[in-house]
Coordinates of C-alpha atoms in Angstrom, one line a residue:
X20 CA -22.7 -44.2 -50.9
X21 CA -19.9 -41.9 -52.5
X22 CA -17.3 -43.7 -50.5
X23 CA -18.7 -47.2 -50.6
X24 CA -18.7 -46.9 -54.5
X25 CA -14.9 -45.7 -54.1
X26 CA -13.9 -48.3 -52.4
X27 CA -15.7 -50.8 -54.4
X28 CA -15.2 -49.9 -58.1
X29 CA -16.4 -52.7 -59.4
X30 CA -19.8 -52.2 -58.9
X31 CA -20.2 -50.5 -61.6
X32 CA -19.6 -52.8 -64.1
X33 CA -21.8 -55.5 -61.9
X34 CA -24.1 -57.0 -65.3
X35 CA -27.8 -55.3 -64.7
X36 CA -30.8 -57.1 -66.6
X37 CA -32.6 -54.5 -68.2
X38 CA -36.1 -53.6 -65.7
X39 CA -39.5 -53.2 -66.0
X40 CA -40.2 -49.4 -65.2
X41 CA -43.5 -48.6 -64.4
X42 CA -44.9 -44.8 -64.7
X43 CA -47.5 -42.7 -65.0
X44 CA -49.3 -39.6 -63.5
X45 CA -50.1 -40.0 -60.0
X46 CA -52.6 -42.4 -58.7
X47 CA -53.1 -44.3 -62.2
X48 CA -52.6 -48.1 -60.4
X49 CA -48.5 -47.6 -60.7
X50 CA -48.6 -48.8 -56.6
X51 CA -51.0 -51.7 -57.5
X52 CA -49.4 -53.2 -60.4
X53 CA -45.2 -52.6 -59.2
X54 CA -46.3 -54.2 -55.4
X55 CA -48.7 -57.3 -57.8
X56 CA -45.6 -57.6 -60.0
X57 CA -43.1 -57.7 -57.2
X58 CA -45.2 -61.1 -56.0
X59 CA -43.4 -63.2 -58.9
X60 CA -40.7 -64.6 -57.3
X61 CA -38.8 -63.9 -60.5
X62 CA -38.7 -60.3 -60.0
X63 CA -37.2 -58.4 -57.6
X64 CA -38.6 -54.8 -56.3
X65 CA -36.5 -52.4 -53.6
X66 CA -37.7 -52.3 -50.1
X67 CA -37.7 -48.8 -48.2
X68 CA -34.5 -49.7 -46.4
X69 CA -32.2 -51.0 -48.9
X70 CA -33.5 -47.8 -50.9
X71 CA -32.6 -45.3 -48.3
X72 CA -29.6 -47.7 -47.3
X73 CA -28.1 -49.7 -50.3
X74 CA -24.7 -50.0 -48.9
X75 CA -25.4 -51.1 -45.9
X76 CA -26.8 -53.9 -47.9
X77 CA -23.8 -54.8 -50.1
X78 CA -22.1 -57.9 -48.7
X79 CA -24.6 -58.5 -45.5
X80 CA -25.2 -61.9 -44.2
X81 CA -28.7 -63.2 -44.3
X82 CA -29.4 -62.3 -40.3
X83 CA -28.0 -59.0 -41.2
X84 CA -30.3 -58.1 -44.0
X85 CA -33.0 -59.4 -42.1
X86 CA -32.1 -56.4 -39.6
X87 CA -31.5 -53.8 -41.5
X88 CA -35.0 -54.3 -43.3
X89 CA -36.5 -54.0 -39.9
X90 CA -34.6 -51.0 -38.4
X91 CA -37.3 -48.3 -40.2
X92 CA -40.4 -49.7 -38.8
X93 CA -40.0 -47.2 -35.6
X94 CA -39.9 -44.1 -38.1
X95 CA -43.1 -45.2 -40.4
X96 CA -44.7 -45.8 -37.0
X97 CA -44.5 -42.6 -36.0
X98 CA -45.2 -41.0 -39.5
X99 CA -48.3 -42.8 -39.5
X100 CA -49.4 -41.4 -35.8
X101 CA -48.6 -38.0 -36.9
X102 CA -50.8 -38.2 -39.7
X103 CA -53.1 -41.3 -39.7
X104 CA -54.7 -41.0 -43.3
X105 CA -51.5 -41.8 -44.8
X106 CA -52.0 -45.1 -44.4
X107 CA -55.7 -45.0 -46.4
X108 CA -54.1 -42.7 -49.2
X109 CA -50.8 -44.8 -49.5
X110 CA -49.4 -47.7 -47.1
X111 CA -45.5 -47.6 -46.2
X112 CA -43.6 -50.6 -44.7
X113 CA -40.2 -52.0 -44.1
X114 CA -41.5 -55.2 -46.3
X115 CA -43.2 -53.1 -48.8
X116 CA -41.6 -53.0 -52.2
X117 CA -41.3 -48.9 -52.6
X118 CA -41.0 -46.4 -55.5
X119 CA -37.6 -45.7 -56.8
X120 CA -37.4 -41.9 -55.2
X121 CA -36.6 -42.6 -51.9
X122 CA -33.4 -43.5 -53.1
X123 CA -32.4 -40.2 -55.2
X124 CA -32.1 -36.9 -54.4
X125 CA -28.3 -37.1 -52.6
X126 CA -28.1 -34.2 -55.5
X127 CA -31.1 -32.2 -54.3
X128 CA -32.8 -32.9 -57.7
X129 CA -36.0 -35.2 -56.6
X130 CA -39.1 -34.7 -58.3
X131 CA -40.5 -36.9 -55.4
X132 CA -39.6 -33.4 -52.6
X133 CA -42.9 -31.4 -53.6
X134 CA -45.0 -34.2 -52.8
X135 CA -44.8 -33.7 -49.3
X136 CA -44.1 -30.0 -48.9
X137 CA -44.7 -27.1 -51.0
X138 CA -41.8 -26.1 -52.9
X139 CA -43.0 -24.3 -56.3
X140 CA -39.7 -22.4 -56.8
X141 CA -37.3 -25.5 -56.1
X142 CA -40.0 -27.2 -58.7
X143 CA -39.5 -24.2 -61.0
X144 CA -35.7 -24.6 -60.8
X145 CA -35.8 -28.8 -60.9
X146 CA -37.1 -28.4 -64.1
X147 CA -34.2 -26.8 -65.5
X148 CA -32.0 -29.5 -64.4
X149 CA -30.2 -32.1 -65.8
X150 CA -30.5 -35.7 -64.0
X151 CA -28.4 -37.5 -66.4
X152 CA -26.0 -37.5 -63.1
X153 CA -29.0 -38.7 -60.7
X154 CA -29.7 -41.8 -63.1
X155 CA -26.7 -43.0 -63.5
X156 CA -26.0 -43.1 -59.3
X157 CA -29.6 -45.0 -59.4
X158 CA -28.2 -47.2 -61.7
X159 CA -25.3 -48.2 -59.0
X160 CA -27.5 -48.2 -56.2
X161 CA -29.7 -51.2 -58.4
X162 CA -26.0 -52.9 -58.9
X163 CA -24.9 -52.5 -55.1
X164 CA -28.3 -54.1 -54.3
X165 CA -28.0 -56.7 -56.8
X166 CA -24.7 -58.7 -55.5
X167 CA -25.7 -62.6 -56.8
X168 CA -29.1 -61.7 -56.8
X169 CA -29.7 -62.4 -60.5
X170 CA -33.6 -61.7 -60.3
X171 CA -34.8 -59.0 -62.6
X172 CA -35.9 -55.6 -61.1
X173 CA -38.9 -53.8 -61.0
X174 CA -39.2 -50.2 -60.7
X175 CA -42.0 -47.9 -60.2
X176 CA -41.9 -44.0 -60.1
X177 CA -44.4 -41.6 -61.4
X178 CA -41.5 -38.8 -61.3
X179 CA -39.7 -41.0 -63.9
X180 CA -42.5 -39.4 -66.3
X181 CA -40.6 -36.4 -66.9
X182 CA -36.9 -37.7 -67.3
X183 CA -37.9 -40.3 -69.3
X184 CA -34.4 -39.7 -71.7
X185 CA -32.5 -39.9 -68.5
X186 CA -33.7 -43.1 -67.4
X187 CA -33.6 -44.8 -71.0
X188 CA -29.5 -43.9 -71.2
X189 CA -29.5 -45.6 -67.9
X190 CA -31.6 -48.5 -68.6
X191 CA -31.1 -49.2 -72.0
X192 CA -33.8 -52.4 -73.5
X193 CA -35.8 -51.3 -70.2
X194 CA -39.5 -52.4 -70.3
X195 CA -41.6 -49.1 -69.4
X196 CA -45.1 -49.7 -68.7
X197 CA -47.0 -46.5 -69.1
X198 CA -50.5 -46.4 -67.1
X199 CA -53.0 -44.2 -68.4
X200 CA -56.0 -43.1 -66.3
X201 CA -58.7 -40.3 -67.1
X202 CA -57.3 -37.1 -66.4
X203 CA -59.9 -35.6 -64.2
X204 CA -59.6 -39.0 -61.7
X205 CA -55.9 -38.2 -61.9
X206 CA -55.6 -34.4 -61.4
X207 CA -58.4 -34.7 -58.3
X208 CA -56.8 -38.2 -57.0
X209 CA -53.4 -36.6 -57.1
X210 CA -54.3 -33.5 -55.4
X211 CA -56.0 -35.3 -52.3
X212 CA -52.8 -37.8 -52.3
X213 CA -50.4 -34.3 -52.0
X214 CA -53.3 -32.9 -49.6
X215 CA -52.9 -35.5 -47.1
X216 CA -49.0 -36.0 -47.6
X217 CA -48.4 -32.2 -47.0
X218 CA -50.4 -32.1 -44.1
X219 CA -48.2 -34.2 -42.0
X220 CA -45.7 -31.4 -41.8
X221 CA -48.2 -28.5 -42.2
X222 CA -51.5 -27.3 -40.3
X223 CA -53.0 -25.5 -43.1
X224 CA -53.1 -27.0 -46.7
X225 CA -54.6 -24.8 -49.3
X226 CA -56.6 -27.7 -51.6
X227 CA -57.0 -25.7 -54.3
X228 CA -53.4 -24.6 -54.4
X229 CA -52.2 -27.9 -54.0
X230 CA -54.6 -28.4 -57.3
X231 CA -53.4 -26.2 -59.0
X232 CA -49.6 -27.3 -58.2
X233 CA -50.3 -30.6 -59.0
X234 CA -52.3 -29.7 -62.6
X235 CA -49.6 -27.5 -64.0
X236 CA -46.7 -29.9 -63.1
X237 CA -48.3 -33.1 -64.2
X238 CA -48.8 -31.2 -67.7
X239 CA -45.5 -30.4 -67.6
X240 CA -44.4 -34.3 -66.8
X241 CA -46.5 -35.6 -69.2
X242 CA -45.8 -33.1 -72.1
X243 CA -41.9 -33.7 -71.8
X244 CA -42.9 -38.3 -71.7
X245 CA -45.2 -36.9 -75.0
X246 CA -42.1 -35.1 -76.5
X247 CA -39.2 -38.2 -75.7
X248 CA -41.9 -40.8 -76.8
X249 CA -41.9 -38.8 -80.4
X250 CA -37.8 -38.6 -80.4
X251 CA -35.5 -41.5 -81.6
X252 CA -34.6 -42.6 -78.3
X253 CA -37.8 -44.1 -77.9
X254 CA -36.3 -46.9 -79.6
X255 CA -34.3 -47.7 -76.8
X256 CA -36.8 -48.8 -74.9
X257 CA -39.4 -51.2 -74.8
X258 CA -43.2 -48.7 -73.9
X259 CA -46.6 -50.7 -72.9
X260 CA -49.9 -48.7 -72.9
X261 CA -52.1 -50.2 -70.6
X262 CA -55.5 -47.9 -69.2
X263 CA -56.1 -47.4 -65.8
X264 CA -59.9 -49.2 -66.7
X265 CA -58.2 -51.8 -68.0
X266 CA -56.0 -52.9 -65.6
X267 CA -58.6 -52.8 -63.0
X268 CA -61.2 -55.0 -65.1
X269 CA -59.3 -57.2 -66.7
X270 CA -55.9 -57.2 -65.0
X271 CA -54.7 -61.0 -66.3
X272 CA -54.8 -59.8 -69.7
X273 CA -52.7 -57.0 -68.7
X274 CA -50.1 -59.0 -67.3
X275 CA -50.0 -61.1 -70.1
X276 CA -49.1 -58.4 -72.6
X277 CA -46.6 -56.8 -69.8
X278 CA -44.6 -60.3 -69.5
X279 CA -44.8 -60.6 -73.4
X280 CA -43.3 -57.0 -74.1
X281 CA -40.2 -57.8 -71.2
X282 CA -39.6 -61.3 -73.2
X283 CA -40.7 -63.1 -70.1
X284 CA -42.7 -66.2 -70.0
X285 CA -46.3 -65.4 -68.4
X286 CA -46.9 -67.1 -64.6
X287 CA -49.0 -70.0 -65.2
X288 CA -51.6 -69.0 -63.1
X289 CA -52.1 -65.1 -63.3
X290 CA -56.1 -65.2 -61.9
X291 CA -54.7 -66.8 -58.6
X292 CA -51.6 -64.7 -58.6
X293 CA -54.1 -61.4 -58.5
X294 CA -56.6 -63.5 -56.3
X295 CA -53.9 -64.0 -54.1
X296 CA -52.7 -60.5 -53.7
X297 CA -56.0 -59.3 -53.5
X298 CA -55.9 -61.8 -50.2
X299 CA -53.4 -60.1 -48.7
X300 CA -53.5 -56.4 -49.3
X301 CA -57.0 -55.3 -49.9
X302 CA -57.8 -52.8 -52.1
X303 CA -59.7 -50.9 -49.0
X304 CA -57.8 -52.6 -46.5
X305 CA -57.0 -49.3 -44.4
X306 CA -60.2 -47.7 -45.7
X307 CA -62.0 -45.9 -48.4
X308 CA -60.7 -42.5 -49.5
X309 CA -63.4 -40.2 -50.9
X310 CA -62.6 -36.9 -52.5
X311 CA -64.4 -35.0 -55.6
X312 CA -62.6 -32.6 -58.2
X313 CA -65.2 -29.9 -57.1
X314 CA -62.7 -30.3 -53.3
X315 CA -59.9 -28.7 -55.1
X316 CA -61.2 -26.2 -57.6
X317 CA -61.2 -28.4 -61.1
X318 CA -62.5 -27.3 -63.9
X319 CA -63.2 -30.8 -65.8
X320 CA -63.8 -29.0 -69.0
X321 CA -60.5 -27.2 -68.9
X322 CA -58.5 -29.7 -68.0
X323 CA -59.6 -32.0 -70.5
X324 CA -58.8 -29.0 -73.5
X325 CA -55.1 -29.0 -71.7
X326 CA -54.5 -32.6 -71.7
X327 CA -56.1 -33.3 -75.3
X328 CA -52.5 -33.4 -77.3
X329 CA -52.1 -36.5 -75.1
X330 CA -54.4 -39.0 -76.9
X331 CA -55.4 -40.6 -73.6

């Protein structure tokens, strides 16, 4: 990337339409709304390859692309055998818009890393870091990708939570939908979602400490959104509140005030838009995944006394 982006200057002064950003804790229906979003041919959301790959991308002929989107298929084949309930917890593919971490970390600053491994001193020292750098690189990767592409990104990350200032200086007038979901059903959810990633790579996964990993960091992330929501760069951006609840019950309405807040005109038909999504990627398509809080050692009580200077 470093030497693609020397030897093509320009890129970085390629025009970037502001994107909508979605965020929120883990498992709070960022998946489901970025991937029902990414169905309006107006939009445009990364795909697993060009994210890992972007400059292979730059320039390539239609057949090309068509290629290189292919190539990963082998690798997520074999992640999947290695641990097949990674496919109930989260589905990958090479046609599947994807979440905007696979494409950072060329620093070594990823919040995405401790999802699948655990790493509580590199998280320790990540949060000492500054990712103004990481942002702005993102931002080129989204111009290399965008050659006379002209559609509008969007983005999805729950590890944007916590460097919320970073990506508003690198996407200023972005739209940033913020999901908000009961934190008990997102403290357990997230824990089972780290449970089952770590295990691909480990044989013995301590729930509860995964529990508590995922508790004290996801305080930390959303205490730092809290802090930059309160600040003056706020302003910079555009910020939608929508509940996890309601985007599940009455997800037209939602869209509605998402397309409003990004200055977009509202697709015609949004109930066949979800029906049609719905259609094709089942909400239990590759089965139901059960877990409780009591699984992973929560105290519902406590965590709802930790997470009350939220308001959600």
């Amino acid at each position: 990337m470093n030497r693609h982006l020397a030897a093509c200057p320009e890129i970085s002064e390629r025009p970037l339409t502001p994107p909508i950003v979605i965020v929120g804790g883990w498992r709070t229906g960022t998946t489901f709304l970025f991937r029902l979003l990414a169905t309006d041919p107006r939009f445009r959301a990364p795909l697993s390859a060009e994210l890992s790959t972007p400059w292979r991308f730059d320039g390539a002929t239609e057949s090309r692309r068509e290629e290189l989107l292919d190539a990963p298929a082998g690798s997520q084949d074999h992640l999947h055998f290695l641990n097949p309930a990674l496919a109930t917890v989260h589905d990958f593919g090479s046609r599947l818009p994807e979440e905007c971490v696979l494409a950072m970390g060329g620093d070594f600053r990823n919040w995405g890393f401790s999802s699948t491994m655990r790493l509580d001193s590199y998280s320790a020292w990540l949060a000492d870091q500054d990712l103004t750098a990481s942002y702005a690189r993102y931002r080129e990767i989204l111009q290399t990708l965008d050659a006379e592409d002209g559609r509008r990104w969007v983005l999805k990350a729950p590890a944007h939570l916590p460097e919320l200032p970073r990506l508003a200086a690198a996407f200023p007038g972005a739209c940033i939908v913020h999901l908000h979901r009961d934190i008990v059903e997102t403290i357990a959810s997230g824990a089972s979602l780290f449970s089952v990633f770590r295990s691909t790579y480990s044989d013995d996964v301590d729930p509860c400490d995964v529990a508590r990993f995922q508790t004290d960091q996801t305080e930390l992330w959303l205490r730092r959104a809290s802090a930059f929501r309160d600040s003056a760069a706020a302003s910079s951006v555009e910020i939608v509140d929508v509940r996890y609840r309601d985007l599940v019950s009455t997800t037209a309405s939602v869209l509605k005030r998402i397309y409003t807040a990004a200055g977009i005109e509202p697709p015609g038909d949004p109930e066949g838009m979800i029906a049609d999504y719905h259609a094709t990627r089942p909400r239990h398509g590759r089965g139901v995944h059960r877990y409780t809080p009591a699984q992973f050692g929560l105290d519902e009580n406590e965590l709802r006394r930790r997470w009350a200077f939220s308001g959600f």
